Amino acid sequence: MYGMPGKANPASDAADTFASPEPPRPVAASRPAAANAGARCANCMMRHICMAASLEADDVEQLDRVMQGWRTVRQGEKLFRAGDPFRSLYAVRAGSFKTVVTSERGKEHISGFYMAGDAIGMDGICEETHTSDAIALEDSVVCVIPYHLLEALCRELKPLQRQFHKMLSAEIVREANQMMLLGNMSAEQRVATFLLSISARHRERGYSATSFVLRMTREDIGSYLGVTLETVSRTLSKFQQEGLLAVQGKSLDLLNLDALDAR
Amino acid sequence: MYGMPGKANPASDAADTFASPEPPRPVAASRPAAANAGARCANCMMRHICMAASLEADDVEQLDRVMQGWRTVRQGEKLFRAGDPFRSLYAVRAGSFKTVVTSERGKEHISGFYMAGDAIGMDGICEETHTSDAIALEDSVVCVIPYHLLEALCRELKPLQRQFHKMLSAEIVREANQMMLLGNMSAEQRVATFLLSISARHRERGYSATSFVLRMTREDIGSYLGVTLETVSRTLSKFQQEGLLAVQGKSLDLLNLDALDAR
DNA sequence: CGTGAACTTGATGTAGATCAAACCCCGTGG
DNA sequence: CCACGGGGTTTGATCTACATCAAGTTCACG
């Protein structure tokens, strides 16, 4: 099923793609944390790659307690925008996002794509203000983690502290690798690297590493890779002609991962 | 004095550039932390932009206690290399560094330049292994901060925890901005942005924002900006012809910051 | 089933890479 | 003290990967 295009309803698509055990449960910001019984990391498929990774069951429960709840974000809507005051981090529970940074000149650049289990918003910590927009690529659900509570819990739970630091550091490493891509690689290498990265992230999450649907447009991919949308399109066509993959709109089948890696 | 080229001894140059109150005091790795009386954040000119920022005097003393000591790194030597096990973070006390990431294909890319007060090594946290080389651009001194001790202290001291998180987040934001530069900007804009960024960092540290010496080669700058060294050189010459700055080898005078910003 | 957005493909233009040569320091050793 | 050598830098000539412009096609959604 996964990897087939043409779903009528992106919300149900997101739900079956990521198999959320419960339906999204949006919560008012003012709702007390104690009432938040539905959102439980223990039940979440993504707990082993998310904030809860390597926590004992007791500690996961503590994390649940500081989690404010879920928030649904419809396709195209913004989870936050640059300039918003920073209060919470977000963990993607279902769906996916892109983050967009805008220069003073008004030029936009996509700085990252985030899927289930990824954390968004860590750019906001340093100035207590978000520096990018986070936009849902499909109807999505995030866990809302108030930063001051997470901070306090990190002082209590060493494994949580360690995991949080690792997530911050992993983002630094990811961006450093992206800088390498943007600074040194040919268009073909950029596209190949991008596809392999998506593939690997799907594999980590238990989905097919070779057959998937791109949630973003060619323009989004181009922006992320520092090339034009035409170049993305041409490169995909070329890879298809060479038998490295099969494209059909946003659906992709990678037919030769090694050959892609050799680009 | 700062900004004048042609010093005979780079070590003395580094010392007077950053006005270290005491001479470097290298320490053996096994030396107990208690013996580390010489290295004191309280005396350090950079304490307000470093790990100690916004700490009370008592807390700064605690930070001193976990600091393992100083390490001197001669020009061209490596503070750590990709693949080294991650044990410590480093704060630049005097001098400057570049960090270099190397792709599987062996291509090198400079991911950052670091001067006094900056922290290096945060990429190592996530996999407990450094992912880049850190190379001294001149004879330099760093404070060595064992990560497990810092972690423990961050559980004790909320302001230190906050500052540390801010430094991690600031690195994420810096890299996101660099990705924007690499993905969207013309060569001229890249060079102008680079110069203005160096200028601002000098200003923050109390040095001249308009007159300084570049510690890195044209090739280093090119690698960082994703252009060739020839393009860097040509762009500087062009800016000079237009009266935006005066170049003389590695010495630079910015004559029109606004015009540079308008690029 | 109609319509606009997303995508593909082709033709042409250009910023910056690459190749090449000379120059300028700056440290070294005679 | 000066000649020497080599890394760093500048500048010029040429080349090319990719951007840009343009037109048509397909697709997804209302």
XYZ file of C-alpha atoms (C1' of nucleotides) in Angstrom:
586
model
C 0.000 0.000 0.000
C 2.726 2.400 0.969
C 4.286 3.927 -2.082
C 1.068 4.030 -4.073
C 0.004 7.452 -5.298
C -3.404 8.890 -5.654
C -4.898 8.760 -2.194
C -8.101 10.764 -1.957
C -7.710 11.906 1.624
C -4.315 12.977 2.960
C -5.501 12.680 6.561
C -6.358 9.014 6.301
C -3.223 8.566 4.254
C -1.108 9.954 7.072
C -2.929 7.751 9.563
C -2.348 4.497 7.741
C 1.145 5.442 6.663
C 2.299 5.881 10.205
C -0.303 3.683 11.884
C -1.101 5.947 14.826
C -2.701 3.754 17.458
C -5.176 6.447 18.471
C -6.829 9.217 16.481
C -5.270 12.685 16.827
C -6.404 14.420 19.968
C -5.920 18.185 19.703
C -5.702 19.924 23.039
C -6.199 23.486 24.188
C -2.978 25.177 25.231
C -4.401 25.859 28.692
C -5.397 22.265 29.411
C -3.545 20.864 32.442
C -0.913 18.274 31.631
C -2.475 15.747 33.989
C -5.544 15.459 31.762
C -3.379 14.312 28.898
C -4.030 10.592 29.237
C -4.396 9.837 25.520
C -0.981 10.876 24.330
C 1.385 8.199 25.561
C 4.914 7.680 24.389
C 4.679 4.073 25.539
C 2.173 3.377 22.777
C 3.964 5.363 20.120
C 5.647 3.534 17.270
C 8.323 6.198 17.128
C 9.405 6.113 20.765
C 12.713 4.392 19.989
C 13.902 7.107 17.609
C 12.319 10.066 19.385
C 12.843 11.909 22.656
C 11.932 8.758 24.576
C 14.730 6.704 23.019
C 16.686 4.639 25.542
C 14.438 5.652 28.439
C 13.175 3.115 30.986
C 9.413 2.645 31.213
C 9.189 4.777 34.375
C 11.056 7.606 32.711
C 8.910 7.433 29.607
C 5.939 7.980 31.864
C 7.580 11.117 33.248
C 8.131 12.355 29.732
C 4.463 11.710 28.995
C 3.609 13.885 31.926
C 5.497 16.929 30.617
C 4.129 16.430 27.123
C 1.396 18.943 26.651
C -0.523 16.870 24.115
C -0.926 16.637 20.395
C -1.570 19.179 17.777
C -2.838 18.473 14.300
C -1.556 20.577 11.435
C -3.293 20.385 8.073
C -1.364 20.185 4.835
C 0.161 23.536 3.994
C -0.472 24.992 7.453
C 2.303 26.291 9.637
C 3.254 24.699 12.938
C 5.162 27.890 13.744
C 6.690 30.746 11.822
C 9.940 32.658 11.999
C 9.632 35.329 14.654
C 7.150 33.398 16.794
C 8.177 33.221 20.430
C 9.731 29.870 21.208
C 7.912 27.901 23.884
C 7.851 24.272 22.807
C 9.636 21.663 20.830
C 7.608 19.408 18.591
C 8.018 15.736 17.818
C 6.405 14.580 14.609
C 3.963 11.803 15.472
C 2.415 11.376 12.030
C 2.893 13.116 8.718
C 5.815 15.285 7.695
C 7.079 18.850 7.616
C 9.490 21.154 5.872
C 11.299 24.031 7.561
C 11.856 27.208 5.578
C 14.323 29.955 6.361
C 13.840 33.333 4.705
C 16.678 35.770 4.105
C 16.316 39.506 4.735
C 16.047 39.769 0.971
C 12.978 37.564 1.085
C 14.585 34.533 -0.542
C 13.341 31.255 0.844
C 15.388 28.155 1.454
C 14.210 24.809 2.743
C 16.509 23.820 5.564
C 15.063 20.422 6.363
C 12.421 17.762 5.921
C 11.083 16.044 9.020
C 9.140 12.824 9.349
C 7.644 10.774 12.172
C 9.971 10.619 15.150
C 11.928 13.745 14.205
C 12.055 16.796 16.466
C 11.319 20.263 15.134
C 11.957 23.668 16.634
C 15.408 23.340 18.153
C 16.492 26.446 16.258
C 14.281 28.472 18.590
C 16.186 27.795 21.801
C 19.086 30.170 21.313
C 17.142 33.389 20.844
C 13.872 32.194 22.358
C 12.352 32.873 18.947
C 11.788 30.556 16.025
C 14.023 31.391 13.063
C 12.184 29.327 10.450
C 8.699 28.389 9.347
C 7.621 24.782 9.828
C 5.016 23.784 7.251
C 3.098 20.503 7.103
C 3.644 18.594 3.856
C 0.524 16.546 4.557
C -2.028 16.459 7.337
C 0.140 15.786 10.364
C 0.200 15.368 14.121
C 2.926 16.552 16.481
C 3.595 16.034 20.169
C 3.946 19.384 21.931
C 6.754 19.454 24.471
C 6.956 22.690 26.473
C 10.606 23.574 26.594
C 10.788 24.728 30.217
C 9.289 21.423 31.353
C 11.635 19.405 29.185
C 14.535 21.399 30.569
C 13.454 20.656 34.130
C 13.002 16.969 33.376
C 16.434 16.824 31.754
C 17.887 17.907 35.087
C 16.116 14.943 36.697
C 16.642 12.213 34.132
C 20.143 11.692 32.866
C 19.065 9.416 29.996
C 16.602 12.035 28.790
C 19.235 14.740 29.030
C 21.613 12.602 27.030
C 19.001 11.820 24.385
C 18.062 15.474 24.044
C 21.677 16.498 23.634
C 22.105 13.773 21.037
C 19.147 15.085 19.073
C 20.575 18.607 19.100
C 23.967 17.304 18.046
C 22.454 15.096 15.341
C 20.817 18.164 13.838
C 24.196 19.899 13.790
C 25.740 16.916 12.014
C 22.879 16.643 9.537
C 23.265 20.298 8.624
C 27.033 19.992 8.315
C 26.538 17.167 5.837
C 23.998 19.241 3.952
C 26.527 22.076 3.771
C 28.985 19.632 2.245
C 26.345 18.654 -0.302
C 25.514 22.267 -1.138
C 29.133 23.329 -1.329
C 30.723 20.484 -3.253
C 28.376 18.162 -5.044
C 27.063 18.082 -8.607
C 23.329 18.198 -9.192
C 23.230 14.465 -9.841
C 25.072 13.706 -6.641
C 22.738 15.980 -4.701
C 19.631 14.251 -5.978
C 21.116 10.788 -5.476
C 22.180 11.676 -1.934
C 18.754 13.059 -1.187
C 16.989 9.923 -2.394
C 19.307 7.677 -0.421
C 18.775 9.766 2.689
C 15.001 9.512 2.353
C 15.397 5.811 1.723
C 17.500 5.312 4.853
C 15.060 7.245 6.990
C 12.185 5.124 5.725
C 14.151 1.993 6.508
C 14.866 3.216 10.069
C 11.129 3.637 10.539
C 10.286 0.199 9.281
C 8.962 1.252 5.876
C 10.166 0.236 2.477
C 13.564 1.695 1.672
C 12.987 1.356 -2.053
C 9.375 2.261 -2.670
C 7.847 5.448 -1.329
C 5.957 8.622 -2.073
C 7.703 11.968 -1.930
C 5.573 14.298 0.117
C 7.230 17.457 -1.198
C 7.208 19.143 -4.618
C 10.121 19.254 -7.040
C 10.496 22.888 -6.096
C 10.835 21.959 -2.420
C 13.469 19.362 -3.266
C 15.282 21.858 -5.465
C 15.315 24.469 -2.749
C 16.629 21.961 -0.236
C 19.355 20.822 -2.636
C 20.297 24.241 -3.973
C 19.217 23.527 -7.563
C 16.181 24.466 -9.653
C 13.061 22.383 -9.894
C 13.856 21.737 -13.573
C 17.206 20.249 -12.648
C 15.535 17.958 -10.114
C 13.050 16.822 -12.717
C 15.677 16.276 -15.389
C 17.902 14.361 -13.004
C 15.087 12.055 -11.945
C 14.274 11.434 -15.606
C 17.896 10.672 -16.332
C 18.145 8.242 -13.417
C 14.998 6.580 -14.680
C 16.395 6.210 -18.187
C 19.491 4.637 -16.714
C 17.362 2.166 -14.818
C 18.375 3.421 -11.366
C 14.791 4.106 -10.371
C 11.214 4.404 -11.560
C 9.407 7.710 -11.109
C 5.759 8.333 -11.471
C 4.905 11.777 -10.265
C 5.609 11.683 -6.542
C 5.894 7.882 -6.340
C 9.340 6.464 -6.489
C 10.905 3.043 -6.774
C 14.604 2.854 -6.214
C 15.846 0.000 -8.369
C 19.568 0.193 -7.723
C 20.663 1.707 -4.436
C 24.320 0.863 -5.009
C 24.405 2.608 -8.365
C 22.740 5.656 -6.831
C 25.335 5.639 -4.093
C 28.077 5.487 -6.723
C 26.993 8.866 -8.117
C 47.977 46.592 16.669
C 45.245 44.191 15.692
C 44.854 44.078 11.975
C 48.529 44.615 11.206
C 50.119 41.932 9.099
C 53.580 40.560 9.161
C 54.100 39.347 12.703
C 57.168 37.191 13.035
C 55.857 34.910 15.765
C 52.304 33.648 15.501
C 52.276 32.559 19.135
C 52.931 36.042 20.480
C 50.542 37.345 17.894
C 47.764 35.140 19.228
C 48.586 36.210 22.757
C 48.393 39.923 22.170
C 45.468 39.592 19.795
C 43.305 38.046 22.450
C 45.135 39.442 25.479
C 45.175 36.265 27.537
C 45.768 37.295 31.148
C 47.982 34.279 31.804
C 50.282 32.281 29.569
C 48.918 29.003 28.227
C 49.147 26.198 30.741
C 49.000 22.817 29.051
C 47.963 19.983 31.301
C 48.336 16.222 31.141
C 45.065 14.422 30.526
C 45.415 12.484 33.760
C 45.960 15.512 35.992
C 43.200 15.826 38.611
C 40.756 18.661 38.050
C 41.423 20.109 41.492
C 44.973 21.036 40.507
C 43.648 23.242 37.758
C 43.977 26.548 39.578
C 45.386 28.522 36.670
C 42.512 28.201 34.241
C 39.757 30.392 35.588
C 36.708 31.499 33.722
C 36.399 34.451 36.082
C 39.562 35.935 34.596
C 38.726 35.120 31.017
C 37.855 37.912 28.642
C 35.504 35.634 26.790
C 33.392 34.472 29.737
C 30.381 36.551 28.670
C 30.091 34.900 25.253
C 31.254 31.440 26.274
C 29.903 28.608 28.375
C 30.039 30.819 31.457
C 27.698 33.436 29.990
C 24.987 34.584 32.392
C 26.328 32.495 35.267
C 26.635 33.896 38.783
C 30.143 34.045 40.249
C 29.531 30.937 42.373
C 28.409 28.974 39.363
C 31.350 30.117 37.294
C 33.554 28.641 39.971
C 31.763 25.323 39.622
C 32.333 25.427 35.896
C 36.009 26.097 36.543
C 36.066 22.973 38.637
C 34.846 20.698 35.835
C 37.146 22.324 33.311
C 40.032 19.991 32.784
C 42.493 22.711 31.823
C 43.974 24.194 28.711
C 45.494 22.715 25.679
C 47.656 24.539 23.201
C 47.404 23.665 19.539
C 50.045 24.935 17.116
C 49.111 26.358 13.758
C 48.087 23.613 11.373
C 47.766 20.988 14.120
C 44.551 19.160 14.815
C 42.599 19.529 18.042
C 40.704 16.369 17.083
C 39.938 14.471 13.916
C 36.899 12.799 12.447
C 36.560 9.357 13.954
C 38.203 10.274 17.264
C 36.148 9.221 20.263
C 34.255 12.162 21.677
C 35.127 12.957 25.279
C 35.301 16.717 25.627
C 34.025 19.956 24.278
C 36.489 22.739 23.664
C 36.122 26.461 24.140
C 38.536 28.587 22.164
C 40.463 30.741 24.614
C 42.920 32.275 22.159
C 43.531 31.843 18.462
C 41.164 30.331 15.938
C 40.174 27.079 14.251
C 38.510 25.682 11.183
C 36.444 22.490 11.158
C 36.647 20.268 8.109
C 34.209 17.540 7.127
C 35.328 14.962 4.590
C 32.914 13.040 2.377
C 33.284 9.301 1.713
C 34.627 10.358 -1.655
C 37.417 12.233 0.108
C 36.195 15.723 -0.737
C 36.811 18.232 2.028
C 34.515 21.030 3.059
C 35.101 23.633 5.737
C 32.022 23.692 7.932
C 33.005 26.500 10.258
C 35.513 28.998 11.571
C 35.793 29.424 15.323
C 37.369 32.232 17.307
C 37.864 33.070 20.985
C 34.764 32.302 22.996
C 33.345 29.812 20.505
C 32.717 26.178 21.406
C 33.990 23.352 19.209
C 33.147 19.680 19.151
C 29.382 19.636 19.621
C 29.058 17.450 16.522
C 30.600 14.633 18.529
C 27.811 14.237 21.067
C 25.310 12.340 18.943
C 27.479 9.405 17.967
C 30.104 9.805 20.684
C 32.575 10.273 17.854
C 33.846 13.441 16.227
C 32.627 13.842 12.663
C 35.015 16.577 11.587
C 38.628 17.648 11.954
C 39.334 20.804 13.960
C 42.522 22.495 12.777
C 44.214 25.499 14.355
C 44.543 28.463 11.974
C 47.191 29.965 14.239
C 48.823 28.943 17.504
C 45.836 28.613 19.793
C 44.646 27.680 23.249
C 41.426 25.894 24.146
C 39.677 25.114 27.410
C 39.011 21.391 27.690
C 35.589 20.572 29.128
C 34.990 16.856 29.700
C 31.516 16.189 28.441
C 30.350 13.841 31.194
C 31.280 16.437 33.815
C 29.552 19.224 31.918
C 26.488 17.034 31.582
C 26.445 16.409 35.329
C 26.890 20.088 36.098
C 24.076 20.985 33.709
C 21.800 18.867 35.866
C 22.859 20.976 38.842
C 22.931 24.462 37.384
C 19.927 25.584 35.439
C 21.659 28.673 33.971
C 24.517 26.522 32.701
C 22.075 24.042 31.204
C 20.280 26.864 29.465
C 23.487 28.400 28.158
C 24.688 25.062 26.856
C 21.413 24.442 25.065
C 21.615 27.910 23.590
C 25.083 27.232 22.250
C 23.901 24.017 20.609
C 20.901 25.795 19.158
C 23.005 28.710 17.960
C 25.181 26.292 16.023
C 22.061 24.870 14.385
C 20.943 28.370 13.410
C 24.381 29.335 12.128
C 24.490 26.271 9.926
C 20.953 26.868 8.660
C 21.999 30.358 7.599
C 25.075 28.945 5.931
C 22.883 26.494 4.047
C 20.838 29.448 2.827
C 24.044 31.108 1.675
C 25.272 27.979 -0.100
C 21.931 27.260 -1.690
C 20.821 30.689 -2.863
C 23.465 33.361 -2.966
C 25.743 34.604 -5.723
C 29.500 34.472 -5.206
C 29.562 38.206 -4.447
C 26.841 37.884 -1.856
C 28.635 34.962 -0.254
C 31.884 36.857 0.098
C 30.133 39.998 1.351
C 28.130 37.986 3.877
C 31.275 36.238 5.039
C 33.140 39.500 5.583
C 30.233 41.031 7.462
C 29.950 37.968 9.640
C 33.644 38.113 10.528
C 33.244 41.817 11.168
C 30.306 41.291 13.516
C 32.119 38.602 15.438
C 35.098 40.879 15.896
C 32.820 43.629 17.129
C 31.183 41.286 19.658
C 34.631 40.528 21.018
C 35.619 44.150 21.337
C 37.935 44.281 18.319
C 37.718 46.489 15.295
C 34.788 45.593 13.079
C 36.407 47.185 10.046
C 40.078 46.341 10.242
C 41.313 42.817 10.758
C 43.507 40.009 9.532
C 41.993 36.921 7.985
C 43.574 33.901 9.587
C 42.525 31.497 6.834
C 43.639 31.131 3.203
C 41.571 32.028 0.138
C 41.119 28.332 -0.391
C 39.673 27.923 3.116
C 37.261 30.776 2.500
C 36.297 29.323 -0.851
C 35.627 25.932 0.636
C 33.501 27.460 3.390
C 31.527 29.511 0.861
C 31.203 26.834 -1.791
C 33.235 28.697 -4.440
C 36.797 28.396 -5.754
C 39.724 30.282 -4.320
C 40.003 32.187 -7.622
C 36.453 33.433 -7.245
C 37.170 34.586 -3.704
C 40.254 36.443 -4.902
C 38.470 38.029 -7.858
C 35.562 39.099 -5.692
C 37.823 40.741 -3.140
C 39.642 42.564 -5.947
C 36.327 43.723 -7.376
C 35.135 44.988 -3.998
C 38.420 46.809 -3.631
C 38.058 48.466 -7.039
C 34.599 49.598 -6.049
C 35.962 51.118 -2.865
C 34.074 48.800 -0.535
C 37.247 47.622 1.145
C 41.023 47.537 1.020
C 42.788 44.192 0.777
C 46.413 43.551 1.305
C 47.081 39.865 1.438
C 45.326 38.686 4.560
C 44.775 42.189 6.008
C 41.456 43.751 5.384
C 39.858 47.140 5.848
C 36.142 47.327 5.345
C 35.430 50.818 4.070
C 31.696 50.614 3.481
C 29.775 48.116 5.571
C 26.396 49.300 4.304
C 27.393 48.852 0.686
C 28.685 45.364 1.460
C 25.414 44.576 3.172
C 23.529 45.767 0.085
C 25.139 43.044 -2.055
C -15.098 16.938 -15.286
C -12.745 21.360 -15.412
C -8.923 24.072 -13.871
C -4.745 25.546 -11.845
C -0.705 23.768 -9.914
C 2.902 20.659 -10.535
C 5.799 18.488 -13.686
C 8.482 17.464 -18.003
C 11.223 18.610 -21.780
C 13.665 21.651 -25.000
C 16.460 25.847 -26.369
C 19.481 29.303 -24.929
C 22.308 32.139 -21.735
C 25.776 32.878 -18.110
C 28.080 32.713 -13.544
C 31.534 30.680 -11.981
C 34.708 26.491 -12.672
C 38.837 25.129 -14.719
C 43.223 25.721 -16.785
C 47.220 28.507 -17.054
C 50.807 31.746 -15.962
C 52.949 35.111 -13.444
C 53.682 37.329 -8.980
C 54.382 38.133 -4.136
C 55.451 37.235 0.081
C 57.879 34.987 3.954
C 60.608 31.768 6.049
C 65.109 29.202 5.245
C 69.670 28.386 4.557
C 73.925 29.626 2.436
C 72.207 39.847 4.231
C 70.631 38.155 0.190
C 69.321 34.386 -2.817
C 66.201 30.860 -3.072
C 62.000 28.122 -2.959
C 57.374 27.109 -2.230
C 52.915 28.125 -0.744
C 49.596 31.564 -1.328
C 47.544 34.898 -4.356
C 46.213 37.448 -8.476
C 44.680 37.813 -13.074
C 43.487 36.209 -17.715
C 41.331 32.876 -21.215
C 38.302 29.310 -21.970
C 34.789 25.954 -20.908
C 30.646 23.908 -18.940
C 27.072 22.663 -15.660
C 23.282 24.452 -14.497
C 20.028 28.501 -14.557
C 16.702 30.698 -17.108
C 13.109 31.097 -20.388
C 9.495 28.832 -22.772
C 5.939 25.569 -24.074
C 3.399 21.781 -23.567
C 1.554 17.788 -20.516
C -0.208 15.540 -16.529
C -2.213 15.340 -12.313
C -4.835 16.273 -8.194
C -8.515 18.474 -6.221
C -12.752 21.018 -5.916
